[in-house]
């Protein structure tokens, strides 16, 4: 929303913040500091509304995703989420676990496209567990994972069988679901290296065969984009062998869940990777770090806030239309890393290196903030 104030247009944005559990509150608070610096620098106004979801919502309200949270998210410009889950709630039945909040938000907000960029930052090249020659070629992959279909939301249940009780989950995709995620992938590819790899298991699964047909069909509308298809088992191998050859990877909910964790690993730290979950145009997107709630380090202020800070950059770019501000955050993060600042998770056998300084969550967000406003 734009309002006229003192001769200037000031943009006001309503951001729903779901701190969640574990390190979620630390990393989301740290990121808000950076957003506030952006607001001051560019004259925007970010209005935050803190909402309950996940384990904390179970404790406070008895349910992982209160209706009021969904309603507030719907009326926001974008949603920023820390993380949900923790051992405290691990023994609850499936439909009452904190993770239900995530799945519920994805389906209630219609967030069918999950964008997970996996980038190896040059300053963190030593974090890549692959051969140094492979790392030297660079890694910059954008995963486009379908997020509201497939086995995650298919028919499931238990029944009797000759072998005793049987449980089943169903993988089902319809044409519309595949079409819209394929369009998302091709559009993203148009702004990158114009190469889409569609990952499926079409040699075995009928749902994958339909997936492939639809992707081939959608591809006709993007003649400039090179498309290839890969079976998921092969893709998991090629990601390790030649990650530099991938540009955009589009795949189903389940395959995307697995492959994006693999991609996180090859870029060194899951603590660095942001994500965006998007629905139909004009509806609020949800932005979250891809790491979980890391209960073992919660409250210690040592968690890496960069994945959440980079998620904020994605939010500014994809939901709020603030490209320059998004780039500014990304440049500031790269600058802080090149100055040698690291949280503990991104220090790799280089502790003896005088140029590397290990700092905590809020020191890290403070450094990003300073770089952003031009203070060394
Ligand atoms: C993810 C997570 C979630 C998923 C879990 C927490 C439900 O692993 O976002 O990748 O499987 O989608
Ligand atoms: Mg996952």
Short mmCIF file of C-alpha atoms and ligand atoms in Angstrom, two decimals:
data_model
loop_
_atom_site.label_atom_id
_atom_site.label_comp_id
_atom_site.label_asym_id
_atom_site.label_seq_id
_atom_site.Cartn_x
_atom_site.Cartn_y
_atom_site.Cartn_z
CA UNK A 1 0.00 0.00 0.00
CA UNK A 2 1.35 3.46 -0.84
CA UNK A 3 0.52 6.51 1.27
CA UNK A 4 1.52 10.09 0.68
CA UNK A 5 3.56 11.47 3.53
CA UNK A 6 5.49 14.72 3.80
CA UNK A 7 5.98 15.03 0.08
CA UNK A 8 7.20 11.45 -0.29
CA UNK A 9 5.51 8.23 -1.15
CA UNK A 10 5.97 5.92 1.78
CA UNK A 11 5.23 2.24 1.26
CA UNK A 12 3.54 0.47 4.10
CA UNK A 13 3.60 -3.30 4.28
CA UNK A 14 1.92 -5.64 6.70
CA UNK A 15 4.09 -8.62 7.52
CA UNK A 16 2.68 -11.56 9.47
CA UNK A 17 5.48 -13.00 11.59
CA UNK A 18 5.31 -16.55 12.91
CA UNK A 19 8.37 -16.98 15.14
CA UNK A 20 7.40 -20.58 16.03
CA UNK A 21 9.63 -22.90 18.07
CA UNK A 22 13.27 -23.61 18.86
CA UNK A 23 15.56 -21.14 17.15
CA UNK A 24 12.59 -19.71 15.20
CA UNK A 25 12.08 -16.70 17.50
CA UNK A 26 15.83 -15.85 17.53
CA UNK A 27 16.28 -15.94 13.77
CA UNK A 28 13.04 -14.10 13.06
CA UNK A 29 13.84 -11.35 15.57
CA UNK A 30 17.34 -11.00 14.13
CA UNK A 31 15.87 -10.70 10.64
CA UNK A 32 13.41 -8.04 11.71
CA UNK A 33 16.37 -5.88 12.70
CA UNK A 34 17.62 -6.10 9.14
CA UNK A 35 14.16 -5.35 7.74
CA UNK A 36 13.94 -2.34 10.01
CA UNK A 37 17.26 -1.09 8.66
CA UNK A 38 15.85 -1.46 5.13
CA UNK A 39 12.76 0.48 6.22
CA UNK A 40 14.87 3.36 7.54
CA UNK A 41 17.20 3.41 4.55
CA UNK A 42 14.45 3.41 1.92
CA UNK A 43 11.62 5.10 3.79
CA UNK A 44 9.30 2.12 4.01
CA UNK A 45 7.18 1.06 6.89
CA UNK A 46 6.94 -2.61 7.85
CA UNK A 47 4.16 -3.36 10.27
CA UNK A 48 4.61 -6.72 11.97
CA UNK A 49 1.91 -8.85 13.45
CA UNK A 50 3.24 -11.73 15.58
CA UNK A 51 1.20 -14.91 15.30
CA UNK A 52 1.12 -18.30 16.95
CA UNK A 53 1.75 -21.54 15.08
CA UNK A 54 3.54 -24.82 15.78
CA UNK A 55 4.44 -26.20 19.19
CA UNK A 56 4.01 -22.90 20.99
CA UNK A 57 0.48 -22.65 19.57
CA UNK A 58 -0.27 -26.14 20.89
CA UNK A 59 0.90 -25.04 24.35
CA UNK A 60 -1.02 -21.77 24.32
CA UNK A 61 -4.19 -22.64 22.37
CA UNK A 62 -4.28 -26.44 22.16
CA UNK A 63 -3.98 -26.50 18.37
CA UNK A 64 -0.91 -26.16 16.08
CA UNK A 65 -2.59 -23.73 13.67
CA UNK A 66 -5.23 -21.46 15.23
CA UNK A 67 -7.82 -20.11 12.77
CA UNK A 68 -6.90 -16.57 13.81
CA UNK A 69 -3.35 -17.17 12.56
CA UNK A 70 -4.58 -18.26 9.14
CA UNK A 71 -6.93 -15.28 8.93
CA UNK A 72 -4.19 -12.80 9.87
CA UNK A 73 -1.81 -14.37 7.33
CA UNK A 74 -4.46 -14.07 4.62
CA UNK A 75 -4.86 -10.37 5.22
CA UNK A 76 -1.11 -9.65 5.32
CA UNK A 77 1.18 -8.68 2.43
CA UNK A 78 3.56 -11.54 3.26
CA UNK A 79 4.28 -14.11 5.95
CA UNK A 80 7.68 -14.58 7.61
CA UNK A 81 8.09 -17.88 9.44
CA UNK A 82 10.93 -18.95 11.75
CA UNK A 83 10.57 -22.69 12.34
CA UNK A 84 8.17 -25.10 14.00
CA UNK A 85 8.56 -28.34 15.94
CA UNK A 86 10.60 -29.84 18.73
CA UNK A 87 11.01 -32.97 20.86
CA UNK A 88 8.41 -31.75 23.34
CA UNK A 89 5.64 -32.38 20.81
CA UNK A 90 7.14 -35.40 19.02
CA UNK A 91 4.90 -37.95 20.66
CA UNK A 92 1.63 -36.27 19.66
CA UNK A 93 -0.52 -38.01 17.01
CA UNK A 94 0.25 -37.02 13.38
CA UNK A 95 -2.63 -34.60 12.97
CA UNK A 96 -1.79 -32.70 16.16
CA UNK A 97 1.95 -32.26 15.64
CA UNK A 98 3.55 -28.81 15.12
CA UNK A 99 4.36 -29.75 11.48
CA UNK A 100 0.60 -29.69 10.84
CA UNK A 101 0.87 -25.92 11.14
CA UNK A 102 3.23 -25.81 8.16
CA UNK A 103 1.14 -28.16 6.04
CA UNK A 104 -2.03 -26.31 7.08
CA UNK A 105 -0.55 -22.91 6.15
CA UNK A 106 0.58 -24.27 2.79
CA UNK A 107 -2.87 -25.60 1.91
CA UNK A 108 -4.94 -22.80 3.51
CA UNK A 109 -2.91 -20.10 1.77
CA UNK A 110 -2.73 -22.12 -1.48
CA UNK A 111 1.07 -22.02 -1.50
CA UNK A 112 1.63 -24.46 -4.34
CA UNK A 113 5.12 -23.36 -5.35
CA UNK A 114 8.09 -23.74 -3.06
CA UNK A 115 11.17 -21.93 -4.32
CA UNK A 116 14.43 -23.08 -2.74
CA UNK A 117 17.58 -21.55 -4.16
CA UNK A 118 20.70 -23.53 -3.30
CA UNK A 119 23.72 -21.30 -3.77
CA UNK A 120 27.32 -21.91 -2.79
CA UNK A 121 28.61 -18.53 -1.58
CA UNK A 122 32.16 -17.95 -2.88
CA UNK A 123 33.31 -17.05 0.67
CA UNK A 124 32.01 -20.43 1.87
CA UNK A 125 33.48 -22.60 -0.89
CA UNK A 126 35.35 -24.64 1.73
CA UNK A 127 31.96 -25.67 3.13
CA UNK A 128 31.17 -27.71 0.05
CA UNK A 129 31.71 -31.39 0.88
CA UNK A 130 32.20 -32.25 -2.80
CA UNK A 131 35.47 -32.43 -4.71
CA UNK A 132 37.19 -28.99 -4.78
CA UNK A 133 37.10 -29.00 -8.60
CA UNK A 134 33.33 -29.45 -8.44
CA UNK A 135 32.96 -26.65 -5.89
CA UNK A 136 35.19 -24.39 -7.96
CA UNK A 137 32.65 -24.54 -10.80
CA UNK A 138 30.08 -22.97 -8.46
CA UNK A 139 26.59 -24.08 -7.46
CA UNK A 140 23.50 -22.01 -8.15
CA UNK A 141 20.38 -24.15 -8.40
CA UNK A 142 16.81 -23.02 -7.98
CA UNK A 143 14.52 -25.80 -6.78
CA UNK A 144 10.86 -25.40 -7.63
CA UNK A 145 8.99 -27.90 -5.50
CA UNK A 146 5.27 -28.53 -5.84
CA UNK A 147 3.93 -27.92 -2.35
CA UNK A 148 0.22 -28.62 -2.01
CA UNK A 149 -0.21 -31.90 -3.85
CA UNK A 150 1.20 -35.39 -4.17
CA UNK A 151 1.64 -37.81 -1.31
CA UNK A 152 1.65 -35.05 1.31
CA UNK A 153 -2.00 -34.33 0.67
CA UNK A 154 -3.22 -37.49 -1.10
CA UNK A 155 -5.62 -40.01 0.32
CA UNK A 156 -4.16 -41.93 3.23
CA UNK A 157 -5.27 -44.36 5.80
CA UNK A 158 -5.02 -47.76 7.38
CA UNK A 159 -6.82 -50.93 6.48
CA UNK A 160 -6.68 -54.64 7.04
CA UNK A 161 -4.70 -56.79 4.66
CA UNK A 162 -3.63 -60.44 4.46
CA UNK A 163 -0.38 -59.36 6.10
CA UNK A 164 -2.08 -57.61 8.99
CA UNK A 165 -2.73 -53.89 9.32
CA UNK A 166 -1.67 -51.93 6.25
CA UNK A 167 -1.02 -48.19 5.89
CA UNK A 168 -1.08 -46.26 2.62
CA UNK A 169 -0.41 -42.77 1.26
CA UNK A 170 -1.37 -41.84 -2.29
CA UNK A 171 0.63 -39.92 -4.87
CA UNK A 172 -1.83 -38.14 -7.17
CA UNK A 173 -1.36 -35.14 -9.47
CA UNK A 174 -3.84 -33.57 -11.83
CA UNK A 175 -3.09 -31.60 -14.99
CA UNK A 176 -3.80 -28.20 -13.44
CA UNK A 177 -1.49 -28.83 -10.51
CA UNK A 178 1.40 -29.80 -12.79
CA UNK A 179 0.68 -26.98 -15.24
CA UNK A 180 0.90 -24.20 -12.69
CA UNK A 181 4.11 -25.45 -11.07
CA UNK A 182 5.65 -25.98 -14.53
CA UNK A 183 4.77 -22.39 -15.49
CA UNK A 184 6.39 -21.17 -12.28
CA UNK A 185 9.58 -23.08 -13.10
CA UNK A 186 9.76 -21.88 -16.72
CA UNK A 187 9.13 -18.27 -15.73
CA UNK A 188 11.92 -18.44 -13.16
CA UNK A 189 14.21 -20.06 -15.74
CA UNK A 190 13.54 -17.16 -18.15
CA UNK A 191 15.18 -14.86 -15.59
CA UNK A 192 18.13 -17.22 -15.11
CA UNK A 193 20.09 -19.53 -17.42
CA UNK A 194 16.98 -20.73 -19.29
CA UNK A 195 17.37 -24.37 -18.37
CA UNK A 196 14.74 -26.50 -16.61
CA UNK A 197 15.29 -30.04 -15.37
CA UNK A 198 12.05 -31.81 -14.53
CA UNK A 199 12.59 -34.61 -12.04
CA UNK A 200 10.19 -37.55 -11.89
CA UNK A 201 10.01 -41.32 -11.74
CA UNK A 202 8.22 -41.82 -15.04
CA UNK A 203 9.78 -45.24 -15.57
CA UNK A 204 7.62 -46.54 -12.70
CA UNK A 205 4.92 -44.11 -11.56
CA UNK A 206 1.79 -43.21 -13.53
CA UNK A 207 1.60 -39.86 -11.72
CA UNK A 208 5.10 -39.13 -13.05
CA UNK A 209 4.08 -40.04 -16.58
CA UNK A 210 1.29 -37.46 -16.47
CA UNK A 211 3.73 -35.00 -14.87
CA UNK A 212 6.12 -35.44 -17.80
CA UNK A 213 3.38 -35.06 -20.44
CA UNK A 214 2.17 -31.82 -18.90
CA UNK A 215 5.66 -30.37 -18.45
CA UNK A 216 6.40 -31.14 -22.12
CA UNK A 217 3.20 -29.36 -23.08
CA UNK A 218 3.92 -26.27 -20.99
CA UNK A 219 7.47 -26.16 -22.38
CA UNK A 220 6.06 -25.29 -25.83
CA UNK A 221 5.16 -21.86 -24.45
CA UNK A 222 8.79 -21.24 -23.51
CA UNK A 223 10.77 -22.10 -26.66
CA UNK A 224 13.87 -20.32 -25.36
CA UNK A 225 14.12 -22.60 -22.35
CA UNK A 226 16.02 -25.87 -22.64
CA UNK A 227 14.13 -28.68 -20.91
CA UNK A 228 15.39 -32.03 -19.81
CA UNK A 229 13.85 -34.82 -17.76
CA UNK A 230 15.60 -36.88 -15.16
CA UNK A 231 14.55 -39.78 -12.98
CA UNK A 232 14.79 -38.90 -9.33
CA UNK A 233 17.36 -41.57 -8.47
CA UNK A 234 19.63 -40.35 -11.25
CA UNK A 235 19.02 -36.71 -10.23
CA UNK A 236 20.20 -37.42 -6.70
CA UNK A 237 23.43 -38.76 -8.22
CA UNK A 238 23.95 -35.98 -10.76
CA UNK A 239 23.48 -33.34 -8.06
CA UNK A 240 26.62 -34.65 -6.44
CA UNK A 241 28.53 -35.38 -9.64
CA UNK A 242 27.87 -32.17 -11.55
CA UNK A 243 25.79 -29.69 -9.51
CA UNK A 244 27.10 -26.79 -11.61
CA UNK A 245 25.12 -28.05 -14.61
CA UNK A 246 21.71 -27.51 -12.98
CA UNK A 247 19.79 -24.27 -13.24
CA UNK A 248 16.09 -24.71 -12.35
CA UNK A 249 14.83 -28.07 -11.05
CA UNK A 250 11.08 -28.63 -10.97
CA UNK A 251 9.66 -31.61 -9.14
CA UNK A 252 6.90 -33.06 -6.98
CA UNK A 253 6.30 -32.38 -3.32
CA UNK A 254 7.99 -35.54 -2.04
CA UNK A 255 10.95 -35.60 -4.44
CA UNK A 256 11.46 -31.87 -3.85
CA UNK A 257 11.53 -32.38 -0.10
CA UNK A 258 14.32 -34.93 -0.42
CA UNK A 259 16.38 -33.34 -3.19
CA UNK A 260 16.31 -29.87 -1.64
CA UNK A 261 17.88 -31.26 1.54
CA UNK A 262 20.56 -32.91 -0.57
CA UNK A 263 21.17 -29.61 -2.33
CA UNK A 264 21.37 -27.83 1.03
CA UNK A 265 24.09 -30.22 2.09
CA UNK A 266 26.22 -29.74 -1.02
CA UNK A 267 26.18 -25.99 -0.52
CA UNK A 268 27.65 -26.44 2.92
CA UNK A 269 25.15 -25.20 5.41
CA UNK A 270 21.47 -25.62 5.74
CA UNK A 271 21.78 -22.50 7.92
CA UNK A 272 22.28 -20.40 4.79
CA UNK A 273 19.35 -21.37 2.61
CA UNK A 274 16.16 -19.33 2.28
CA UNK A 275 12.84 -20.28 0.74
CA UNK A 276 9.65 -18.81 -0.62
CA UNK A 277 6.29 -20.51 -0.83
CA UNK A 278 3.99 -18.84 -3.33
CA UNK A 279 0.36 -19.12 -4.32
CA UNK A 280 -1.79 -17.40 -6.90
CA UNK A 281 -0.83 -13.89 -7.94
CA UNK A 282 -1.96 -11.25 -5.47
CA UNK A 283 -2.04 -13.63 -2.50
CA UNK A 284 0.54 -13.44 0.32
CA UNK A 285 3.64 -15.62 0.02
CA UNK A 286 5.33 -17.28 2.96
CA UNK A 287 9.07 -16.98 3.54
CA UNK A 288 11.12 -19.20 5.81
CA UNK A 289 14.62 -20.54 6.31
CA UNK A 290 14.81 -24.17 5.24
CA UNK A 291 16.57 -25.28 8.42
CA UNK A 292 14.31 -26.57 11.15
CA UNK A 293 13.82 -25.45 14.73
CA UNK A 294 17.20 -26.90 15.91
CA UNK A 295 16.02 -27.41 19.53
CA UNK A 296 19.55 -28.41 20.63
CA UNK A 297 20.84 -24.85 20.15
CA UNK A 298 17.62 -22.92 20.86
CA UNK A 299 18.00 -19.95 23.18
CA UNK A 300 21.81 -19.96 22.93
CA UNK A 301 21.90 -17.17 20.37
CA UNK A 302 24.35 -19.06 18.20
CA UNK A 303 21.95 -19.99 15.38
CA UNK A 304 22.69 -18.66 11.93
CA UNK A 305 20.15 -15.94 11.03
CA UNK A 306 21.34 -15.63 7.43
CA UNK A 307 18.84 -18.10 5.95
CA UNK A 308 16.00 -16.07 7.46
CA UNK A 309 17.60 -12.77 6.47
CA UNK A 310 17.94 -14.08 2.90
CA UNK A 311 14.31 -15.25 3.09
CA UNK A 312 13.41 -11.64 3.89
CA UNK A 313 15.26 -10.60 0.73
CA UNK A 314 13.12 -13.06 -1.24
CA UNK A 315 10.03 -11.63 0.45
CA UNK A 316 10.94 -8.07 -0.53
CA UNK A 317 11.55 -9.16 -4.12
CA UNK A 318 8.70 -11.61 -4.69
CA UNK A 319 5.84 -10.32 -2.55
CA UNK A 320 6.55 -6.64 -1.94
CA UNK A 321 8.09 -5.69 -5.29
CA UNK A 322 11.20 -4.20 -3.65
CA UNK A 323 13.96 -5.57 -5.92
CA UNK A 324 16.60 -2.95 -5.05
CA UNK A 325 16.08 -3.50 -1.33
CA UNK A 326 16.28 -7.29 -1.80
CA UNK A 327 19.58 -6.99 -3.66
CA UNK A 328 20.84 -4.68 -0.95
CA UNK A 329 20.28 -7.36 1.70
CA UNK A 330 21.95 -10.01 -0.45
CA UNK A 331 24.95 -7.77 -1.08
CA UNK A 332 25.22 -7.02 2.64
CA UNK A 333 25.20 -10.75 3.49
CA UNK A 334 27.93 -11.44 0.92
CA UNK A 335 29.91 -8.50 2.29
CA UNK A 336 29.71 -9.72 5.90
CA UNK A 337 30.80 -13.22 4.85
CA UNK A 338 33.71 -11.83 2.86
CA UNK A 339 34.76 -9.81 5.92
CA UNK A 340 35.18 -13.21 7.63
CA UNK A 341 32.21 -13.20 9.99
CA UNK A 342 30.70 -16.64 10.56
CA UNK A 343 28.20 -18.27 12.86
CA UNK A 344 29.46 -21.57 14.29
CA UNK A 345 27.65 -23.69 11.69
CA UNK A 346 29.61 -22.21 8.80
CA UNK A 347 33.11 -22.62 10.20
CA UNK A 348 34.90 -25.53 8.58
CA UNK A 349 38.33 -26.49 9.83
CA UNK A 350 39.38 -22.87 9.47
CA UNK A 351 39.17 -21.86 13.12
CA UNK A 352 42.89 -21.21 13.12
CA UNK A 353 42.47 -18.77 10.27
CA UNK A 354 42.78 -15.27 11.74
CA UNK A 355 40.41 -13.91 9.14
CA UNK A 356 37.47 -15.93 10.40
CA UNK A 357 35.52 -14.55 13.35
CA UNK A 358 32.82 -16.64 14.98
CA UNK A 359 29.88 -14.55 16.15
CA UNK A 360 26.36 -15.12 17.48
CA UNK A 361 22.91 -14.67 15.99
CA UNK A 362 22.35 -11.02 16.84
CA UNK A 363 25.95 -10.00 16.18
CA UNK A 364 25.50 -11.46 12.71
CA UNK A 365 22.26 -9.59 12.03
CA UNK A 366 23.96 -6.48 13.45
CA UNK A 367 26.83 -6.87 10.95
CA UNK A 368 24.39 -7.25 8.06
CA UNK A 369 22.51 -4.19 9.26
CA UNK A 370 25.71 -2.15 9.48
CA UNK A 371 26.85 -3.21 6.03
CA UNK A 372 23.43 -2.29 4.69
CA UNK A 373 23.54 1.22 6.08
CA UNK A 374 27.19 1.62 5.18
CA UNK A 375 28.93 1.43 8.55
CA UNK A 376 32.02 -0.79 8.86
C1 LIG B 1 10.31 -29.03 4.62
C2 LIG B 1 10.08 -29.88 5.82
C3 LIG B 1 8.60 -30.17 5.93
C4 LIG B 1 8.21 -30.94 4.69
C5 LIG B 1 8.16 -30.92 7.19
C6 LIG B 1 8.64 -30.24 8.44
C7 LIG B 1 6.67 -31.12 7.23
O1 LIG B 1 10.84 -31.02 5.79
O2 LIG B 1 9.76 -27.92 4.55
O3 LIG B 1 11.06 -29.46 3.73
O4 LIG B 1 8.37 -32.17 4.64
O5 LIG B 1 7.74 -30.31 3.75
MG1 LIG B 2 12.21 -31.10 4.15
#
